[in-house]
Structure formats: C-alpha cells, structure tokens
Tab-separated table of C-alpha atoms and ligand atoms in Angstrom:
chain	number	residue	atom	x	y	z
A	68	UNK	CA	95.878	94.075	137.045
A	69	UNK	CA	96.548	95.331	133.275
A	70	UNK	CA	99.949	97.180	132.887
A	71	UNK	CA	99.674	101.164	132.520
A	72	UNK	CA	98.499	102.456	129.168
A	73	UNK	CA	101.780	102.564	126.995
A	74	UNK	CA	102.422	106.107	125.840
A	75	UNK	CA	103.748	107.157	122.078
A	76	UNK	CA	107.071	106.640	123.138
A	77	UNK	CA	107.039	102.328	124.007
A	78	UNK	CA	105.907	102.095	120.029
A	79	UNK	CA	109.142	104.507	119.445
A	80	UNK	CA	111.123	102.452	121.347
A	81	UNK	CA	109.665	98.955	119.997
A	82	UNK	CA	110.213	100.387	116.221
A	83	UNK	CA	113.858	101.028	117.380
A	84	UNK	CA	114.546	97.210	118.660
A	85	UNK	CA	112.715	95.987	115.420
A	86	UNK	CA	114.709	97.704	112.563
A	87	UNK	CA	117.914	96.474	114.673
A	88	UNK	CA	117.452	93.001	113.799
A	89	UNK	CA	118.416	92.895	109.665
A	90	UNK	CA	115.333	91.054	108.197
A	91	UNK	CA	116.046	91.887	104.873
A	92	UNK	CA	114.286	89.037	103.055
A	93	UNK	CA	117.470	86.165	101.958
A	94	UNK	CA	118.250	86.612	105.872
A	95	UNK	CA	116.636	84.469	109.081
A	96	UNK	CA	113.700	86.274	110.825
A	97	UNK	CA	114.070	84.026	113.805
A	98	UNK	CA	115.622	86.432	115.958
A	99	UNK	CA	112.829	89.114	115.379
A	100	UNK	CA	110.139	86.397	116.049
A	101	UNK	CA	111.932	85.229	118.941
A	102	UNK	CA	112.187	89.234	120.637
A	103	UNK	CA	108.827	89.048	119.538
A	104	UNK	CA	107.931	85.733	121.353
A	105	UNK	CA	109.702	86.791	124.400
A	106	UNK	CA	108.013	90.230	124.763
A	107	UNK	CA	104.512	88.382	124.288
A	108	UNK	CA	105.283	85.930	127.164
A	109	UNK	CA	106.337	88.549	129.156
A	110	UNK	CA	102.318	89.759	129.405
A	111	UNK	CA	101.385	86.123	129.207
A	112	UNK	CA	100.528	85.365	126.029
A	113	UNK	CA	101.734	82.268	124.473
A	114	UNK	CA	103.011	82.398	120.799
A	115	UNK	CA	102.949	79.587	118.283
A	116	UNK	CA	105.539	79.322	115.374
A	117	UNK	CA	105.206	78.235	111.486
A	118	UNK	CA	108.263	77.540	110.282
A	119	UNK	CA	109.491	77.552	106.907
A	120	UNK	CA	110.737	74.338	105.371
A	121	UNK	CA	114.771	75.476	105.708
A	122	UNK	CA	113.467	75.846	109.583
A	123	UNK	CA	115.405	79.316	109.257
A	124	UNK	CA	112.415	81.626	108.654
A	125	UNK	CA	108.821	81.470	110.646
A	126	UNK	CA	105.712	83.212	110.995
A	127	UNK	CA	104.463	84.220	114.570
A	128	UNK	CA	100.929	83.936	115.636
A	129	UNK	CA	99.458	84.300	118.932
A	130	UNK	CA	95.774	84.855	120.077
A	131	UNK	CA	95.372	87.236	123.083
A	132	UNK	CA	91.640	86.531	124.856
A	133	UNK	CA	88.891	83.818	124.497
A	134	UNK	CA	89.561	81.247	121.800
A	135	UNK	CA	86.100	80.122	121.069
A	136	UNK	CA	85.096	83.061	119.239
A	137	UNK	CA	86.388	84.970	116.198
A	138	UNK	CA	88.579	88.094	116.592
A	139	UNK	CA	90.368	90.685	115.260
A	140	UNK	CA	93.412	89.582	113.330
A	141	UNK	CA	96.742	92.077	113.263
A	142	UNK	CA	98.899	91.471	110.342
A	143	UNK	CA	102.399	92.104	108.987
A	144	UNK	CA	105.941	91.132	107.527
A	145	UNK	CA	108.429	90.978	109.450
A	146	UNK	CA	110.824	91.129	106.170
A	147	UNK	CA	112.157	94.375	104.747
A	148	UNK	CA	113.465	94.667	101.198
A	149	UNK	CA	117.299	95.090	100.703
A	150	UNK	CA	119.423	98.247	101.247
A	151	UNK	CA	122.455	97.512	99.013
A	152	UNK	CA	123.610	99.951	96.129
A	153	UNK	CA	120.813	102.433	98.314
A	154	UNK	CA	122.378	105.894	99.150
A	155	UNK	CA	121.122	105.903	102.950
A	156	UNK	CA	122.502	109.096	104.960
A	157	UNK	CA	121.715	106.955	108.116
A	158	UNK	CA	122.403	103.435	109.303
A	159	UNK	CA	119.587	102.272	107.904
A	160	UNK	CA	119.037	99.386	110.550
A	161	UNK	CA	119.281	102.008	113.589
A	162	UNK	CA	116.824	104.740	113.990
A	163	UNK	CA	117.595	108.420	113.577
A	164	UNK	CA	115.013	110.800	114.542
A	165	UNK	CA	114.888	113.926	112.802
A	166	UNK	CA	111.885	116.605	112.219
A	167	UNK	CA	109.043	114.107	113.554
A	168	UNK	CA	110.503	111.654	111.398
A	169	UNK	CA	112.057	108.290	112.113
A	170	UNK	CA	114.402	106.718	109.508
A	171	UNK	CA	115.716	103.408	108.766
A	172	UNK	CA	114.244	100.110	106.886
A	173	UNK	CA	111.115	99.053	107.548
A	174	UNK	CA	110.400	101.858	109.509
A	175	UNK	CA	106.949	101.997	107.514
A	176	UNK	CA	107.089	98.697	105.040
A	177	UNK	CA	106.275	97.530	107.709
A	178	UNK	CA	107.972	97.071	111.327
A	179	UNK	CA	106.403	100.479	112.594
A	180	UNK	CA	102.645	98.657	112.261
A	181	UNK	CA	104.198	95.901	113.943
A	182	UNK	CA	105.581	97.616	116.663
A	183	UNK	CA	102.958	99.864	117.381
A	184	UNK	CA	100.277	96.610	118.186
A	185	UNK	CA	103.031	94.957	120.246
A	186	UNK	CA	103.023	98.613	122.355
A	187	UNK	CA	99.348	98.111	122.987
A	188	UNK	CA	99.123	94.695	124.612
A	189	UNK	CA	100.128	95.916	127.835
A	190	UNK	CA	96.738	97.667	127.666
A	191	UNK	CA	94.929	94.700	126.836
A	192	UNK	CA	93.084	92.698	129.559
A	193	UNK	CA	92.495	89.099	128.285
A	194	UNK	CA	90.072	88.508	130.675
A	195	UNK	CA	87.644	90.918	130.563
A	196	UNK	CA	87.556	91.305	126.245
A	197	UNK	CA	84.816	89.737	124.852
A	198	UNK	CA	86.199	89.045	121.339
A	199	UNK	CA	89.743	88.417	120.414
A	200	UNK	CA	93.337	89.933	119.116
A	201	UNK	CA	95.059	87.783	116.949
A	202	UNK	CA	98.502	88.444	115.887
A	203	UNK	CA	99.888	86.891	112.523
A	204	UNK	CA	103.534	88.536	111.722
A	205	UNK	CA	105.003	86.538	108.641
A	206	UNK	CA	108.080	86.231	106.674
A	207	UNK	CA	109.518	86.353	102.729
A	208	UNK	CA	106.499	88.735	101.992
A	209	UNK	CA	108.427	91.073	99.989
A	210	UNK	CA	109.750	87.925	97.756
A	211	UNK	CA	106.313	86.478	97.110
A	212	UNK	CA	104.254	86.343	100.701
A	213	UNK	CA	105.166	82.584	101.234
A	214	UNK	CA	104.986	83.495	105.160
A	215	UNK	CA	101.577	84.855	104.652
A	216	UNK	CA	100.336	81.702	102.166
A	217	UNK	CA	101.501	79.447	105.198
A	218	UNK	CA	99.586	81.504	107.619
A	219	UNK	CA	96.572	81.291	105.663
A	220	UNK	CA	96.948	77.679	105.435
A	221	UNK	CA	97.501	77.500	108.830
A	222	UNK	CA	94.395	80.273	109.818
A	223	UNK	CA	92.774	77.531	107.627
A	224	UNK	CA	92.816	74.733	109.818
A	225	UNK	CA	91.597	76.618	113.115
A	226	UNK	CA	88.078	75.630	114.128
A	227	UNK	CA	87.434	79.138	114.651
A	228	UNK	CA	88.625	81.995	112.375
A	229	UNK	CA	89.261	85.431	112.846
A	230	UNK	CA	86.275	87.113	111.747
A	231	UNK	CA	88.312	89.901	110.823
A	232	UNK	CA	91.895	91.521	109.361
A	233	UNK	CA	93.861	94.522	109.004
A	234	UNK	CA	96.768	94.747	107.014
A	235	UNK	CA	99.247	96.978	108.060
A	236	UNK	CA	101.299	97.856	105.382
A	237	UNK	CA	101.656	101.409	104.600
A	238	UNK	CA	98.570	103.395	103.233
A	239	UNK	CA	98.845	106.763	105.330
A	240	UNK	CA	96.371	105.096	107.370
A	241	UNK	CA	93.748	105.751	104.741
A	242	UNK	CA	91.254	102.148	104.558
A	243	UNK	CA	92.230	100.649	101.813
A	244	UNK	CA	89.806	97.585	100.411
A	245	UNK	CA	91.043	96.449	96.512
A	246	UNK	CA	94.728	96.303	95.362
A	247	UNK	CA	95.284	94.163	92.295
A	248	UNK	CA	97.026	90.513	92.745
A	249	UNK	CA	100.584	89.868	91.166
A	250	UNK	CA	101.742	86.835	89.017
A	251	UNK	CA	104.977	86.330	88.808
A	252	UNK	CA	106.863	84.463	86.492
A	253	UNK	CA	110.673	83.435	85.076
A	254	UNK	CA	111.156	82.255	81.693
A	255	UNK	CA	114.234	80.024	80.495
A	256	UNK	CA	114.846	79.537	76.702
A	257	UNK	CA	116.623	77.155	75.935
A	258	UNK	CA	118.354	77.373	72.448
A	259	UNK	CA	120.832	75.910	70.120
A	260	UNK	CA	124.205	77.259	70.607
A	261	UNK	CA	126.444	77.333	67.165
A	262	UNK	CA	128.630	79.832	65.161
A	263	UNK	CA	126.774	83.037	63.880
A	264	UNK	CA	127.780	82.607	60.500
A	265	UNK	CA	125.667	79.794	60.076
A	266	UNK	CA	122.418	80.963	62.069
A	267	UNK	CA	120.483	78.361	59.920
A	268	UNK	CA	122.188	75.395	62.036
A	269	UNK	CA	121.129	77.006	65.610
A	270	UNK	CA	118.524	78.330	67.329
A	271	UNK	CA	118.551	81.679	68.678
A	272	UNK	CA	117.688	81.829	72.729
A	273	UNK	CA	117.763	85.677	72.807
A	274	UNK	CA	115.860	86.274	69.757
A	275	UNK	CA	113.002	83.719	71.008
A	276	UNK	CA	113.093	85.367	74.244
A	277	UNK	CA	112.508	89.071	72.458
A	278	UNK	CA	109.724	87.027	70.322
A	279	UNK	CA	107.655	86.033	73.991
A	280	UNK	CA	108.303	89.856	75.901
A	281	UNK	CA	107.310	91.417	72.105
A	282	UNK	CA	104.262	88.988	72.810
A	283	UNK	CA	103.659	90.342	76.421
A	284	UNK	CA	103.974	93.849	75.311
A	285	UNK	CA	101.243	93.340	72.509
A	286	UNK	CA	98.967	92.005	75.274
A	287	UNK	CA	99.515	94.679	77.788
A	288	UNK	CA	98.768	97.329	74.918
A	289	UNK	CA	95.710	95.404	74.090
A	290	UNK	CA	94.792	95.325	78.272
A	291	UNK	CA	95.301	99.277	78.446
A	292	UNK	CA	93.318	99.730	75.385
A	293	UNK	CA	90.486	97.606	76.467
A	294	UNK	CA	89.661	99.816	79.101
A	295	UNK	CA	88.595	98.238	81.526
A	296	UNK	CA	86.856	100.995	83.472
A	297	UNK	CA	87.969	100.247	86.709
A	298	UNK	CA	89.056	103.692	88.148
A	299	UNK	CA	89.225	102.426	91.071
A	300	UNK	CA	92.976	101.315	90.549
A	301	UNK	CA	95.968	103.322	88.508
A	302	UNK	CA	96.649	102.373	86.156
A	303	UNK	CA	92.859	101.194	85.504
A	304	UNK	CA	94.002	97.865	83.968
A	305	UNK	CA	95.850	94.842	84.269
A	306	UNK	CA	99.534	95.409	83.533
A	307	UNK	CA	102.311	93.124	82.168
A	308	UNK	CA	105.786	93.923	82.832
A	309	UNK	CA	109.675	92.327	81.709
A	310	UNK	CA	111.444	93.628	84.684
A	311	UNK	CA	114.756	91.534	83.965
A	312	UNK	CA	116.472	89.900	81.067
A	313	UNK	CA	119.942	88.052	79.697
A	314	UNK	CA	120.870	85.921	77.558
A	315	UNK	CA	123.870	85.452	75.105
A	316	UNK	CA	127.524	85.346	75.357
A	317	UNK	CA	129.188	87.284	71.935
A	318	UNK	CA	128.065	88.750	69.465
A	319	UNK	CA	129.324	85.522	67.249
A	320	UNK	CA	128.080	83.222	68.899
A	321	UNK	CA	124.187	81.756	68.712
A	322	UNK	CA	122.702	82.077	72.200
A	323	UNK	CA	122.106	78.826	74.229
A	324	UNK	CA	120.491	80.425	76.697
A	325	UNK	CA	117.746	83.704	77.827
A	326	UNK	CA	116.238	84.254	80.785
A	327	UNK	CA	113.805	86.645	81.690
A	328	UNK	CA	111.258	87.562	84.112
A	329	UNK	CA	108.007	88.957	84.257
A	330	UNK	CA	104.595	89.752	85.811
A	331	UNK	CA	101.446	90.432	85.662
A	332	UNK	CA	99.259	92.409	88.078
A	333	UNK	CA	96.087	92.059	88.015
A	334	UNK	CA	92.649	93.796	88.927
A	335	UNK	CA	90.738	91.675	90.940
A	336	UNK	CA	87.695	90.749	88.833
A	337	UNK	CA	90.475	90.092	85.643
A	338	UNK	CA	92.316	86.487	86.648
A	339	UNK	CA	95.770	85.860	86.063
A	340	UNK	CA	95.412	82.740	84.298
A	341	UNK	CA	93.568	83.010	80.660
A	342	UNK	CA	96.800	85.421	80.475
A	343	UNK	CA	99.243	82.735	80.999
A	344	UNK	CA	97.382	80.157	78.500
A	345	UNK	CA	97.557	82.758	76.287
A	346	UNK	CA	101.339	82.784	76.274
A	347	UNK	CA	101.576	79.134	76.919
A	348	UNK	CA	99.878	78.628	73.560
A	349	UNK	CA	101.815	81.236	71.450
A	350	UNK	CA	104.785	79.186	72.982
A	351	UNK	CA	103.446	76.161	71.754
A	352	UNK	CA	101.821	76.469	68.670
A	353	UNK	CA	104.052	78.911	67.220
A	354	UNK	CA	107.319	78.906	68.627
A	355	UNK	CA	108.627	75.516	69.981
A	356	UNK	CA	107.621	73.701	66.192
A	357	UNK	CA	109.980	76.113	64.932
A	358	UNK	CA	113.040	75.668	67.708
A	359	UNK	CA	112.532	71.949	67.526
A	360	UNK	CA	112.515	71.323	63.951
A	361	UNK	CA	116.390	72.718	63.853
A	362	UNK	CA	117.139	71.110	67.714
A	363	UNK	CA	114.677	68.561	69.165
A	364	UNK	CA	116.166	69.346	72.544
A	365	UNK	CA	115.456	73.495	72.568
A	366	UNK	CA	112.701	74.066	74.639
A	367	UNK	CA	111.132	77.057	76.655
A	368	UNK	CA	110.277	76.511	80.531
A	369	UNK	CA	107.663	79.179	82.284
A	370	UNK	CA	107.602	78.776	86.182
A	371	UNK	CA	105.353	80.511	88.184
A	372	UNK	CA	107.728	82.123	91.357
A	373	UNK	CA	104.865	83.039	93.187
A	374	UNK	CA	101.331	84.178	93.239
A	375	UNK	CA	100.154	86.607	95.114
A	376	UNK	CA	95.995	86.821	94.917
A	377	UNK	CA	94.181	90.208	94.366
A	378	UNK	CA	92.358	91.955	97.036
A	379	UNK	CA	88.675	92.354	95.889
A	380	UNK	CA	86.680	95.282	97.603
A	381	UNK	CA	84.013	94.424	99.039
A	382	UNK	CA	81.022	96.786	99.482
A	383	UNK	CA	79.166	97.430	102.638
A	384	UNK	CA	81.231	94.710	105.012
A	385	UNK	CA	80.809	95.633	108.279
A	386	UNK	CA	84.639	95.723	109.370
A	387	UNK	CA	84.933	98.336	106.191
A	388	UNK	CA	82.108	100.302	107.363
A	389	UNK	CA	83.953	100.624	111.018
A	390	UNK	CA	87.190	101.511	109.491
A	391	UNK	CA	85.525	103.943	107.279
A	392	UNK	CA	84.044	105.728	110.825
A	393	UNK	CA	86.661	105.570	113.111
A	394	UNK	CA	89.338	107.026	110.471
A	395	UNK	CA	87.181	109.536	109.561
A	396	UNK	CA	87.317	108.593	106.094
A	397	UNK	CA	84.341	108.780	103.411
A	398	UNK	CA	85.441	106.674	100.793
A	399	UNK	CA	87.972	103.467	100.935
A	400	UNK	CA	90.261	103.818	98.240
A	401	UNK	CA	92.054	100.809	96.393
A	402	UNK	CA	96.249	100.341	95.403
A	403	UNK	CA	98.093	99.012	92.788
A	404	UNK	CA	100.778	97.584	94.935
A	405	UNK	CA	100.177	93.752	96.104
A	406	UNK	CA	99.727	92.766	99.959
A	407	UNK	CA	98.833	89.516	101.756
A	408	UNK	CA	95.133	90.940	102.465
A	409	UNK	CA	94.054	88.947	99.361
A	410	UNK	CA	95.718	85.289	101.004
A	411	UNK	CA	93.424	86.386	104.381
A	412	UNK	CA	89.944	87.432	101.801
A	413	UNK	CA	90.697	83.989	100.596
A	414	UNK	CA	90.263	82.386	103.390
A	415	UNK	CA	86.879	84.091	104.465
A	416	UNK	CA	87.695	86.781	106.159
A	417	UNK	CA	86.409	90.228	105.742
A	418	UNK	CA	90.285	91.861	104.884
A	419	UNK	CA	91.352	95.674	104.856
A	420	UNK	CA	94.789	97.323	104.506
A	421	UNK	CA	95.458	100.332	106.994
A	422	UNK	CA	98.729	100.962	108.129
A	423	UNK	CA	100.754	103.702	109.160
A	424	UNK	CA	103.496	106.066	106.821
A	425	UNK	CA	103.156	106.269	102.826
A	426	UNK	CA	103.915	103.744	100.249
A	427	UNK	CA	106.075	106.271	98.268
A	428	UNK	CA	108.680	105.984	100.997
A	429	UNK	CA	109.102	102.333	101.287
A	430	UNK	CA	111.911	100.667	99.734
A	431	UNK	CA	113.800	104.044	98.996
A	432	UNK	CA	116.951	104.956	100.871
A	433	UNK	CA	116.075	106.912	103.934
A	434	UNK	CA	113.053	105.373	104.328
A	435	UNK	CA	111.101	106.951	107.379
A	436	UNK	CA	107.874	106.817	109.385
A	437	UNK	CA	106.435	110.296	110.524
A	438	UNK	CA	105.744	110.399	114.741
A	439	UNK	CA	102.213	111.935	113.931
A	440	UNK	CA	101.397	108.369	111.469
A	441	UNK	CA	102.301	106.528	115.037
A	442	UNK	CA	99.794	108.043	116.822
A	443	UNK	CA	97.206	108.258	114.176
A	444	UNK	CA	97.582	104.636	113.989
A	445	UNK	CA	97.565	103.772	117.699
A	446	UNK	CA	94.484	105.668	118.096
A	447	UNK	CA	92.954	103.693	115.526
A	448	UNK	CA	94.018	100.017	116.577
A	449	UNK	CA	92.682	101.360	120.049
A	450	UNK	CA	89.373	102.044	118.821
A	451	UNK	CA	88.764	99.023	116.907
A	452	UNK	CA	90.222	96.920	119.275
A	453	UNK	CA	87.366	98.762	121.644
A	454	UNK	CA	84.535	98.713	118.646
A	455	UNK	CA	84.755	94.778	118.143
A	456	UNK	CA	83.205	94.416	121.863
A	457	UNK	CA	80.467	96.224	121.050
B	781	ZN	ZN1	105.235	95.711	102.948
C-alpha cells in the first residue's frame, strides 16, 4: 500500500535536513547523497552512484517504476555556492522561517527543488505507473556542471532514456526553454621578468595580458553591436567578460607572470568556438612573434575550465507544451544564467528549466525560498508526474 500523501510540511522538513549538510562546492557531497540514498531505500527504491574521480563527490540517480520505457527525469545540484565574506543574519546552513519565507543556502539554488521531489515519492506507487521517475541529483554544478556532464555520459549509455527533463533550478516556476551556454576560460602569460629600466630586455606579462582582455572587450562591443536580434535573452547577445586578473610584483620590476580569467556566454544558435580561434589567432599571429623574439621561452597558455552547452528552445515539444498548460503559463521565457538542461538537450532529450524561488535571490546572503513557491511547485511535479501516464 502507497504511504499517505505527504503534506507541505515533509518538503519543509526535507529542505531543513538538506541545507544542514554544507555542500558548498570545494566540500564532499557524499553525505547529502548518502541521506539521500537512505531515504530512497527506505520506500524501496534502489539508488546508483557516479562518483567523481577523487571518489569524494558523486551524482545520485535512481529510477522509480518500469525500466523498459522512458520517463520523466528530475534534476538538480546538490552543490551550493560559498557563504564566506556574505553578511547572512541567519546560520545560513540551518533554516529560519520568517514571513512565509525560509532562509539559508540553497534554499532555492537549488536544495528546495530537490527536496520537494524526494517529499513526493511516498505518493508514488511503482507498480501501478505506467511511465517512469527518474532522479539525477549531481555535484560541482556551480563550478562548471562536471556532476551533470558525468550524468549525461552516464544517461548516455542506458538502453533506454528518459524521454523527458526538468531542471529545477530557480525560475519562479515560470517554464523556462533557452538560456545561453557559458565558456569558461583562464589565461597564463608567461613573460620575461627583468629590471624596468631596461623594458627593451623583458617582456611585459601584464601589459600582454591588458593587450588579450583589450582584445575581448573589442569583440564583445562588436557582439552587442551586431545585434543579434534575439530578444529572447538579456542582454540579446553573446557576452564576453574578464571577471579576474593579476599579475606583477613592483612597480620596477618587468612582470613574469598574468593571469586572468574569462568567459563567454553564449546564445544558443552563436557557438563558443569561432570566438576562441579568434583569440587563439590574435595570440598567435600577433602577439607570441613579438614575446618570443626578446625571450624564446615567453609564451601564453588558454585552458578551457569548463564548458557548459547552451540550452536551445525548442518550439512546439510536447513536454513544453504540457508545462506551458499545467503552469498556466502562455509563453516560455528564456535566461541568461547557465544550467545543466543544455548537457540533458544534448543527449536527446526534450529539456526544460522550472524550479521553485527566484534567481535574484540565489547566491546572496540570506538567501530564501518563499512557502507559497513550495507548493506551487509540488502541485506542478504532481501533475506532470500524473500527465506523463496519460
Ligand atoms: Zn543552481
């Protein structure tokens, strides 16, 4: 016999044992996944883990009803970003309700989603669904999705796919079907250290470095002005951004040494990569003949950290078209921020985002998820769940 309908308040109470464990992204998940493992076998549901290659982070998946037939796949991180230097007025890894609200990390980026689809398994009768739930819950997303690029790989290899996948990450539980992908990318230049008097006998690092982000800043200009017309997304283009930069050690001496990183995030018909050859071949034909003719050893690396593909919306897909009618929404609408719904479209299946509380309070101190964006969304994964039998 299926367990009791859960009620508002198991989801509240999940949420609470979630944000306990500290899954801020340079720390082990294991102990979430393993709660998380134990709570599934404790309705009978076996859970497999992917772990990551220091065997100290792992993604979760489990399939709840017949495995010979594609199902409904529930995904999420189980990471949160970091809290340091933040100006929290709560613990922010134990709840504090307050006006509808609850507060502490992750609450809505993105352990609320999570907790809210472990509160409805007890409703769900593997026996009598027709089609199944699969759960994916993955780690290091907020450092570059690697848990959801091994998941995909691993959705990959299943003789049977999920035929379909919502994102939970926070959209207000409006459907969300485009956000553009995100590149990104550290830089080392490597100079020729020497006294500043005689700037003819080294090679500059910093100055180099200011040459390539003056280069990226000339390209993002020319993106905005190109005008892409995709209003769909804001800003309506592909953007290019130096988020972090040093190099140098005094003022008289010739840097060695600059680092900086950037990225680029891109709408999904504009690829990431005639971008990069563009820089690649400034770098090459124009700067490293120059570095190497004073030092045969300077020489500028670009590494790609990670690469997180774009969500591209998809018109009239059926799982849209559902989402659409049971959130009472006319229109889908697309973001700028990057998820792991493109890694799943990548794969072949049909992927939206819908998840509940607003991306404008993610990674901020006091984080919270509003009580009403709880229900809104277990009404929702209730009806779907329901609609995907039909
Ligand atoms: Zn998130």
């Amino acid at each position: 016999m299926a367990a009791p309908p859960s009620t508002p308040s198991d989801s509240r109470n999940l949420i609470e044992e979630l944000v306990r464990f500290d899954t801020v992204s340079r720390n082990s998940n294991l102990a979430l996944i393993e709660f998380v493992g134990n709570y599934l076998s404790g309705y009978g549901i076996r859970s497999e883990l992917i772990k990551d290659e220091t065997g100290t982070k792992a993604d979760l998946t489990a399939t709840i009803g017949p495995s010979d037939i594609g199902g409904l796949l529930l995904a999420g991180h189980t990471d949160v970003v970091p809290v340091d230097d933040q100006d929290w007025s709560t613990d922010p890894f134990k709840i504090s309700e307050q006006h509808g609200r609850l507060y502490g990390r992750g609450t809505c980026d993105m352990k609320g989603f999570i907790a809210v689809v472990l509160a409805l398994i007890p409703e769900i009768d593997p026996s009598r669904i027709k089609r199944p739930i699969h759960l994916g819950f993955t780690y290091d997303e907020e450092t570059g999705c690697f848990g959801g690029q091994a998941l995909a790989r691993h959705l990959k290899s299943w003789d049977v796919r999920p035929r379909w996948c919502v994102v939970g990450e926070p959209t207000s539980m409006a459907v969300v079907n485009g956000h553009k992908g995100k590149l990104s990318v550290d830089c080392h230049v490597h100079g020729a250290e020497g006294h500043s008097a005689y700037i003819d006998k080294g090679v500059n690092a910093v100055e180099i470095g200011a040459e390539i982000v003056s280069r990226l800043r000339a390209m993002q200009k020319r993106l905005m002005a190109e005008e892409s017309g995709n209003d769909l997304f804001d800003p309506p283009y592909t953007t290019i951004h130096t988020g972090q930069m040093r190099g140098g050690i005094a003022r008289n001496i010739i840097p060695r040494d600059c680092l900086f990183e950037f990225e680029i995030r891109n709408l999904p018909d504009q690829g990431t990569g005639a971008l990069l050859d563009e820089i690649r071949i400034y770098i090459a034909d124009t700067l490293l003949p120059e570095m190497q003719a004073v030092d045969p050893n300077c020489g500028i690396d670009i590494q790609i950290q990670s690469d997180i593909p774009a969500l591209a919306p998809e018109d009239g897909d059926q799982l849209l078209t559902l989402a659409l009618q049971l959130t009472g929404a006319n229109t889908a609408q697309c973001i700028s921020f990057a998820t792991e719904a493109g890694l799943y479209q990548g794969i072949g299946i049909p992927t939206i985002v819908c998840g509940p509380g607003s991306i404008a309070q993610a990674h901020r101190p006091d984080e919270f998820l509003a009580l009403e964006q709880i229900s809104r969304c277990e009404t929702f994964l209730r009806d779907i769940i329901a609609a995907q039998d039909q």
